[in-house]
Amino acid sequence: LTQRARGRLFGVGVGPGDPEFVTLKALRVLAAADVVAYPAPETGPSFARSIVGRWLSRGQREIAIRFPMRPGPPPAAVYDDAARAIAAELDRDARVAVLCQGDPLLYGSFCGLLARLGSRYPVEIVPGVSSLGACAAAAAVPLVTRDESLAVIPATLADEKLASRIAAADTAAIVKLGRHLARVKRVLGRLGRLDDAICIKYASLPQQQVRPLAAVDAAPYFSMVLVRGGARTE
Amino acid sequence: LTQRARGRLFGVGVGPGDPEFVTLKALRVLAAADVVAYPAPETGPSFARSIVGRWLSRGQREIAIRFPMRPGPPPAAVYDDAARAIAAELDRDARVAVLCQGDPLLYGSFCGLLARLGSRYPVEIVPGVSSLGACAAAAAVPLVTRDESLAVIPATLADEKLASRIAAADTAAIVKLGRHLARVKRVLGRLGRLDDAICIKYASLPQQQVRPLAAVDAAPYFSMVLVRGGARTE
């Protein structure tokens, strides 16, 4: 860490969507932040910001990190530009809070900022309720108990890798569904696991849905499929 | 659900230890609870209760679910007895909040109660900040980014199963360490992954420690090892 930098970067998990899933620490860090940054679509409002909007104050500067809405990983330039704007604030000794839907370190776009700024500035991560916990809660099913293992797997993997990773755990949580839904259903069908699979959409939001995956034909990117194996009784 | 039962069972995640990691929803549910139940050792105070003790009121009845402190799964009788005591409260239309360290559905003892009571009473799960998120935050390292997959694996598994599950993911989070620490180090050494491993103890507590696993010789049961693979830059 450079000694001259007195600014501090916070990665703040704000949970999956329900404002009540925000932690006391997230609220304290947000209240003390000089600058609030957040991911946002190319045009329009940020979902992460909407979760905590009621607690932001007018005196705080804001940085919207605008991601293109096409499939695939976002261009490095988005992170490079955001890191530059945030570094400029940190160099002015600002406390910068980056809002992260769910948990900052579980597929969070914050990871791209951490890679660019983590060695140059003091960083503090405030963990949040993750989509994993929220989806399991919505379905009221255990993720794992006792000696079970859990695999968290992106639906973007190729069929064979997807199948082998599902098979290598007692419970599989498949994320980043979107346009991969039909393919995930086919892979689970071939594994004989389709009937063990539940699909959770909009976890923790008013429009939350929990349904057997076999009955689901479309799901947004932020949906999750939980595939439970083994006996769950203790 | 039986129509006569007006009671409601809540599984309330209270996070890994820092009281600031409690969510607004957990606080609201606790404030409205008639009965608060929590896991506890055979003698002495409950850690889960200590996290939220400042927010409990004297008028609330309490049920301590006392687990024997020996290794291995707890006897079914502990869950049977607790489920009976809680059912008696639910039959009197009580709102019963069961405190869960971390998240209720990620290796939570709440799963044993859910299996016994979930089909008989209305249940609501309040997810909490998990040990996964708290340990990654403590170490300030991503759990997973982009197309990576994560495996959460109990150290209690036999060597070969442990090794194959670590190898089947980009990042492995090994939980339930305790007396399995030396064995986990040997397995990781044989996989050539020992130097990728970080050990996190007492995540989110004042005595929190983050160290290379190779330098750690003892760790309590609730410690975690994070083994990161692949490139993490975005």
XYZ file of C-alpha atoms in Angstrom:
468
model
C 0.000 0.000 0.000
C 1.264 3.442 -0.828
C 1.450 5.554 2.292
C 0.217 8.712 0.613
C -3.146 7.108 -0.217
C -5.549 7.874 2.626
C -8.635 6.982 0.643
C -10.331 3.680 1.212
C -12.233 1.413 -1.148
C -15.197 -0.587 0.141
C -16.869 -3.428 -1.698
C -20.317 -3.456 -0.134
C -22.637 -6.418 -0.565
C -26.253 -5.220 -0.570
C -27.884 -8.623 -0.931
C -30.013 -10.065 -3.721
C -32.740 -7.429 -3.875
C -34.883 -7.144 -0.743
C -33.722 -3.961 1.036
C -34.312 -5.757 4.356
C -31.484 -8.163 3.483
C -28.976 -5.316 3.854
C -26.667 -5.599 6.875
C -26.046 -3.030 9.565
C -22.432 -2.782 8.446
C -23.401 -2.026 4.856
C -25.628 0.797 6.117
C -22.850 2.221 8.303
C -20.281 2.113 5.493
C -22.738 3.680 3.026
C -23.589 6.490 5.442
C -19.880 7.335 5.815
C -19.019 7.124 2.103
C -18.032 10.226 0.150
C -18.566 8.459 -3.162
C -20.957 5.638 -4.085
C -20.230 3.610 -7.231
C -22.425 0.877 -8.729
C -22.886 -1.296 -11.795
C -25.616 -0.132 -14.165
C -26.894 -0.958 -17.632
C -25.859 1.217 -20.577
C -28.916 3.354 -20.037
C -31.301 3.458 -17.118
C -31.127 2.896 -13.389
C -28.852 0.554 -11.426
C -30.494 -2.363 -9.664
C -27.836 -2.402 -6.908
C -28.418 1.299 -6.303
C -32.181 0.789 -6.145
C -31.749 -1.650 -3.223
C -30.131 0.982 -0.994
C -31.307 4.185 -2.667
C -33.407 5.187 0.347
C -30.236 5.335 2.465
C -28.065 7.418 0.135
C -27.729 11.141 0.741
C -27.646 13.995 -1.723
C -24.156 15.057 -0.695
C -22.598 11.821 -1.967
C -20.941 11.789 -5.363
C -22.018 8.867 -7.568
C -20.207 6.848 -10.223
C -22.334 4.610 -12.469
C -20.257 1.809 -13.982
C -22.127 1.102 -17.193
C -21.906 -2.427 -18.583
C -23.023 -3.376 -22.088
C -26.027 -5.716 -21.953
C -24.737 -8.268 -24.451
C -23.793 -11.850 -23.496
C -20.247 -12.771 -22.533
C -17.722 -11.124 -20.232
C -17.763 -7.323 -20.194
C -14.937 -5.534 -22.010
C -11.875 -4.812 -19.860
C -12.220 -1.143 -20.770
C -15.330 -0.863 -18.567
C -13.299 -1.929 -15.537
C -10.281 0.118 -16.585
C -12.336 3.303 -16.881
C -14.186 2.668 -13.605
C -10.936 1.913 -11.789
C -9.473 5.183 -13.088
C -12.474 7.221 -11.924
C -12.443 5.542 -8.527
C -8.661 5.918 -8.163
C -9.019 9.648 -8.775
C -11.452 9.824 -5.835
C -9.232 7.653 -3.629
C -6.267 9.917 -4.421
C -8.360 12.772 -3.029
C -8.708 10.771 0.211
C -12.321 9.846 -0.483
C -14.068 6.847 1.020
C -15.536 5.057 -1.990
C -18.268 2.437 -1.528
C -18.896 0.157 -4.501
C -22.377 -1.386 -4.302
C -22.504 -5.075 -5.129
C -25.691 -7.057 -5.656
C -25.500 -10.181 -3.474
C -22.003 -10.782 -2.158
C -19.076 -8.800 -3.630
C -16.804 -11.823 -4.120
C -19.270 -14.374 -5.546
C -19.351 -13.511 -9.262
C -19.385 -9.830 -8.354
C -18.257 -7.196 -10.810
C -16.360 -5.805 -7.810
C -13.738 -8.511 -8.478
C -12.685 -6.623 -11.622
C -12.082 -3.498 -9.524
C -10.308 -5.419 -6.774
C -7.876 -6.802 -9.354
C -7.077 -3.272 -10.552
C -7.065 -1.324 -7.267
C -6.462 -3.877 -4.507
C -2.685 -3.562 -4.482
C -2.684 0.239 -4.582
C -5.296 1.259 -2.004
C -6.653 -0.007 1.304
C -9.665 -2.187 0.562
C -12.377 -3.440 2.868
C -15.018 -5.950 1.804
C -18.433 -5.986 3.451
C -19.966 -9.379 2.686
C -23.636 -9.533 1.811
C -26.435 -12.082 1.721
C -25.655 -14.039 -1.436
C -28.006 -15.298 -4.119
C -27.165 -18.815 -2.866
C -28.579 -18.155 0.570
C -31.530 -16.206 -0.788
C -32.495 -18.864 -3.343
C -32.235 -21.697 -0.834
C -34.336 -19.645 1.595
C -36.944 -18.989 -1.102
C -37.189 -22.714 -1.812
C -36.854 -23.637 1.897
C -34.443 -26.443 1.024
C -31.011 -27.084 2.552
C -28.008 -26.252 0.394
C -25.820 -28.748 2.243
C -25.919 -30.562 5.570
C -23.392 -32.709 7.419
C -20.753 -34.202 5.077
C -22.332 -33.018 1.838
C -20.534 -30.867 -0.692
C -21.915 -28.045 -2.805
C -20.890 -26.979 -6.299
C -21.675 -23.524 -7.634
C -21.529 -23.762 -11.402
C -22.123 -21.210 -14.166
C -24.554 -22.369 -16.835
C -22.176 -20.895 -19.388
C -19.873 -23.942 -19.179
C -19.842 -26.442 -22.038
C -22.155 -29.443 -21.663
C -19.531 -31.969 -20.585
C -17.948 -29.706 -17.989
C -21.384 -28.761 -16.695
C -22.325 -32.442 -16.373
C -19.110 -33.489 -14.639
C -19.297 -30.642 -12.131
C -22.930 -31.368 -11.314
C -22.037 -35.028 -10.788
C -19.106 -34.138 -8.496
C -21.253 -32.680 -5.689
C -24.231 -33.567 -3.531
C -25.957 -30.270 -4.330
C -25.383 -28.175 -7.427
C -26.309 -24.503 -7.663
C -26.360 -23.475 -11.316
C -26.094 -19.731 -11.890
C -26.071 -17.355 -14.876
C -28.968 -19.146 -16.518
C -30.628 -16.843 -19.049
C -30.265 -18.190 -22.568
C -28.623 -21.394 -21.252
C -31.803 -22.658 -19.579
C -32.887 -25.187 -22.212
C -29.354 -26.584 -22.427
C -29.136 -26.938 -18.626
C -32.424 -28.837 -18.667
C -31.097 -31.184 -21.358
C -27.869 -31.838 -19.429
C -29.794 -32.540 -16.217
C -32.182 -34.790 -18.134
C -29.294 -36.849 -19.482
C -27.923 -37.151 -15.919
C -31.343 -38.320 -14.705
C -31.454 -35.303 -12.361
C -34.065 -33.047 -13.956
C -36.706 -34.029 -11.411
C -34.372 -33.096 -8.526
C -34.026 -29.542 -9.856
C -35.801 -26.414 -8.632
C -35.670 -23.067 -10.415
C -35.716 -19.852 -8.366
C -36.388 -16.531 -10.082
C -36.244 -13.044 -8.559
C -35.160 -14.346 -5.146
C -36.246 -12.061 -2.288
C -38.205 -9.738 -4.581
C -42.010 -9.391 -4.600
C -42.222 -11.322 -7.896
C -40.144 -14.240 -6.499
C -40.955 -17.631 -8.095
C -39.969 -21.150 -7.021
C -40.899 -23.938 -9.426
C -39.758 -27.393 -10.523
C -37.218 -26.771 -13.280
C -39.015 -29.219 -15.556
C -41.965 -26.791 -15.646
C -39.871 -23.691 -16.438
C -39.299 -22.535 -20.004
C -37.570 -19.192 -19.539
C -35.525 -17.620 -16.775
C -33.640 -14.351 -16.472
C -29.838 -14.338 -16.143
C -29.942 -13.899 -12.356
C -32.117 -16.990 -11.772
C -30.701 -20.083 -10.087
C -31.263 -23.809 -10.395
C -30.747 -25.911 -7.271
C -30.199 -29.621 -7.850
C -30.343 -31.608 -4.661
C -28.986 -35.104 -4.340
C -28.641 -37.615 -1.499
C -30.764 -37.940 1.607
C -31.264 -34.770 3.581
C -32.600 -36.066 6.877
C -30.575 -35.653 10.048
C -49.833 -27.382 6.305
C -52.384 -27.984 9.011
C -54.884 -25.172 9.098
C -55.137 -25.121 12.864
C -51.457 -24.246 13.270
C -51.157 -20.457 13.385
C -47.635 -20.483 14.732
C -44.735 -19.787 12.430
C -41.169 -21.077 12.443
C -38.341 -18.774 11.339
C -34.796 -19.906 10.558
C -32.840 -16.712 11.090
C -29.284 -16.371 9.798
C -27.314 -14.075 12.108
C -24.045 -14.137 10.173
C -20.635 -15.473 11.120
C -20.051 -13.505 14.324
C -19.805 -9.740 13.861
C -23.124 -8.321 15.118
C -22.913 -5.706 12.340
C -23.320 -8.502 9.778
C -26.898 -9.027 10.941
C -29.568 -7.983 8.428
C -32.481 -5.644 8.970
C -34.849 -8.524 8.350
C -33.244 -10.692 11.018
C -33.675 -7.829 13.498
C -37.324 -7.351 12.567
C -38.106 -11.066 12.862
C -36.280 -11.325 16.194
C -38.128 -8.323 17.604
C -41.486 -9.934 16.733
C -40.601 -13.430 17.997
C -42.353 -14.897 21.031
C -39.728 -17.615 21.389
C -36.035 -17.595 20.464
C -34.264 -20.952 20.056
C -30.541 -21.458 19.406
C -27.833 -24.119 19.301
C -25.608 -24.222 22.372
C -22.906 -26.432 23.841
C -23.786 -28.916 26.576
C -22.932 -26.302 29.167
C -22.324 -22.595 28.759
C -23.529 -19.847 26.462
C -24.618 -20.053 22.816
C -22.418 -18.325 20.257
C -25.376 -17.648 17.936
C -27.268 -16.051 20.830
C -24.261 -13.897 21.748
C -24.296 -12.342 18.255
C -27.807 -10.926 18.701
C -28.117 -10.926 22.501
C -28.282 -7.123 22.643
C -31.477 -7.190 20.580
C -33.389 -9.831 22.531
C -35.950 -8.764 25.098
C -36.711 -10.196 28.518
C -40.247 -11.100 27.561
C -39.109 -13.670 25.008
C -39.042 -17.332 25.979
C -35.779 -19.101 25.098
C -34.996 -22.668 24.064
C -31.339 -23.723 24.132
C -30.709 -26.694 21.831
C -27.738 -28.349 23.504
C -25.383 -30.319 21.258
C -22.737 -32.691 22.600
C -19.243 -31.374 21.820
C -17.824 -34.622 20.464
C -16.851 -35.104 16.806
C -19.283 -36.550 14.290
C -22.938 -35.819 13.573
C -25.071 -34.962 16.608
C -27.493 -37.643 17.807
C -30.935 -37.500 16.218
C -32.428 -37.246 19.714
C -31.115 -33.694 20.059
C -33.122 -32.639 17.001
C -36.123 -34.762 18.017
C -36.293 -33.150 21.457
C -35.792 -29.643 20.093
C -38.429 -30.189 17.412
C -40.868 -31.358 20.088
C -40.243 -28.316 22.301
C -40.590 -25.966 19.325
C -43.720 -27.739 18.048
C -45.329 -27.241 21.454
C -44.747 -23.486 21.102
C -45.970 -23.445 17.505
C -49.136 -25.267 18.577
C -49.728 -22.380 20.990
C -49.550 -20.004 17.966
C -46.106 -18.699 18.905
C -43.686 -17.166 16.436
C -40.472 -19.110 16.993
C -37.158 -17.741 15.699
C -34.302 -20.248 15.515
C -30.951 -18.443 15.486
C -28.459 -19.812 12.966
C -24.794 -18.837 12.840
C -23.972 -17.839 9.251
C -26.713 -18.899 6.839
C -29.440 -21.318 8.015
C -29.225 -23.620 4.994
C -25.435 -23.898 4.549
C -24.487 -26.641 7.028
C -26.863 -25.104 9.552
C -28.276 -27.172 12.391
C -31.568 -25.568 11.377
C -31.732 -28.136 8.551
C -32.384 -30.832 11.159
C -35.378 -28.858 12.440
C -36.632 -28.064 8.942
C -36.680 -31.791 8.153
C -38.810 -32.453 11.252
C -41.139 -29.440 11.249
C -41.171 -28.113 7.675
C -44.138 -30.168 6.499
C -46.240 -29.461 9.608
C -45.872 -25.704 10.147
C -45.399 -22.568 8.079
C -41.659 -21.916 7.800
C -39.815 -18.797 6.714
C -36.055 -18.686 6.201
C -34.137 -15.444 6.666
C -30.807 -15.910 4.889
C -27.682 -14.553 6.553
C -24.161 -13.577 5.610
C -22.440 -16.953 5.242
C -18.998 -18.025 6.390
C -18.106 -18.247 2.677
C -18.703 -14.556 2.090
C -17.129 -13.561 5.404
C -13.962 -15.619 4.840
C -13.481 -14.362 1.294
C -14.012 -10.810 2.572
C -11.455 -11.348 5.330
C -8.909 -12.564 2.794
C -10.015 -9.998 0.187
C -9.893 -12.630 -2.546
C -12.623 -13.485 -5.069
C -14.495 -16.731 -4.500
C -15.376 -17.022 -8.173
C -15.524 -14.700 -11.154
C -16.857 -15.094 -14.689
C -17.083 -18.746 -15.772
C -15.394 -20.197 -12.697
C -16.993 -22.785 -10.456
C -16.792 -23.105 -6.684
C -16.837 -26.244 -4.556
C -17.718 -26.141 -0.875
C -16.295 -29.279 0.672
C -16.269 -30.622 4.240
C -12.810 -31.612 5.480
C -14.440 -34.678 6.984
C -14.515 -36.462 3.600
C -12.059 -39.287 2.958
C -8.796 -38.310 1.230
C -9.711 -39.467 -2.269
C -13.132 -37.830 -2.292
C -11.603 -34.649 -0.862
C -8.951 -34.634 -3.608
C -11.377 -35.282 -6.464
C -13.793 -32.576 -5.306
C -10.995 -30.020 -4.929
C -9.778 -30.890 -8.434
C -13.305 -30.507 -9.902
C -13.590 -26.757 -9.265
C -11.695 -23.546 -9.882
C -11.982 -22.503 -6.238
C -12.433 -24.854 -3.305
C -13.726 -23.744 0.091
C -12.928 -26.420 2.659
C -15.013 -26.238 5.818
C -15.259 -28.155 9.125
C -11.479 -28.199 9.560
C -10.601 -28.782 13.217
C -8.823 -32.081 13.659
C -8.723 -32.642 9.873
C -6.298 -29.775 9.250
C -3.079 -31.790 8.884
C -4.816 -34.245 6.556
C -6.195 -31.429 4.374
C -2.680 -30.002 4.111
C -1.330 -33.387 3.013
C -4.075 -33.814 0.380
C -3.445 -30.307 -0.994
C 0.302 -30.962 -0.984
C -0.166 -34.102 -3.060
C -2.333 -32.105 -5.518
C 0.396 -29.443 -5.734
C -2.121 -26.886 -4.409
C -0.851 -26.200 -0.869
C 0.705 -22.883 -1.873
C -2.625 -21.696 -3.360
C -4.381 -22.207 -0.031
C -5.304 -19.568 2.548
C -6.624 -20.360 6.023
C -9.150 -18.017 7.633
C -9.895 -18.314 11.356
C -12.557 -16.457 13.349
C -13.889 -14.613 10.292
C -15.443 -11.244 11.170
C -14.455 -11.482 14.849
C -11.837 -9.254 16.536
C -9.360 -12.176 16.635
C -9.776 -12.864 12.873
C -6.664 -14.371 11.230
C -5.805 -14.824 7.541
C -2.642 -16.808 6.800
C -1.131 -19.047 4.143
C -2.330 -22.555 5.000
C 1.237 -23.870 4.790
C 2.064 -21.756 7.884
C -0.933 -22.909 9.944
C -0.673 -25.853 12.346
C -4.009 -25.742 14.151
C -7.439 -24.363 13.331
C -10.786 -24.496 15.102
C -13.705 -26.387 13.540
C -15.283 -23.220 12.131
C -12.165 -22.170 10.195
C -12.082 -22.277 6.398
C -9.450 -23.000 3.771
C -9.814 -21.234 0.427
C -7.900 -22.774 -2.472
C -7.840 -20.575 -5.502
C -6.984 -21.813 -8.953
C -6.962 -20.294 -12.438
C -6.416 -16.687 -13.424
C -8.508 -14.147 -11.547
C -8.022 -11.024 -13.629
C -10.913 -9.539 -15.567
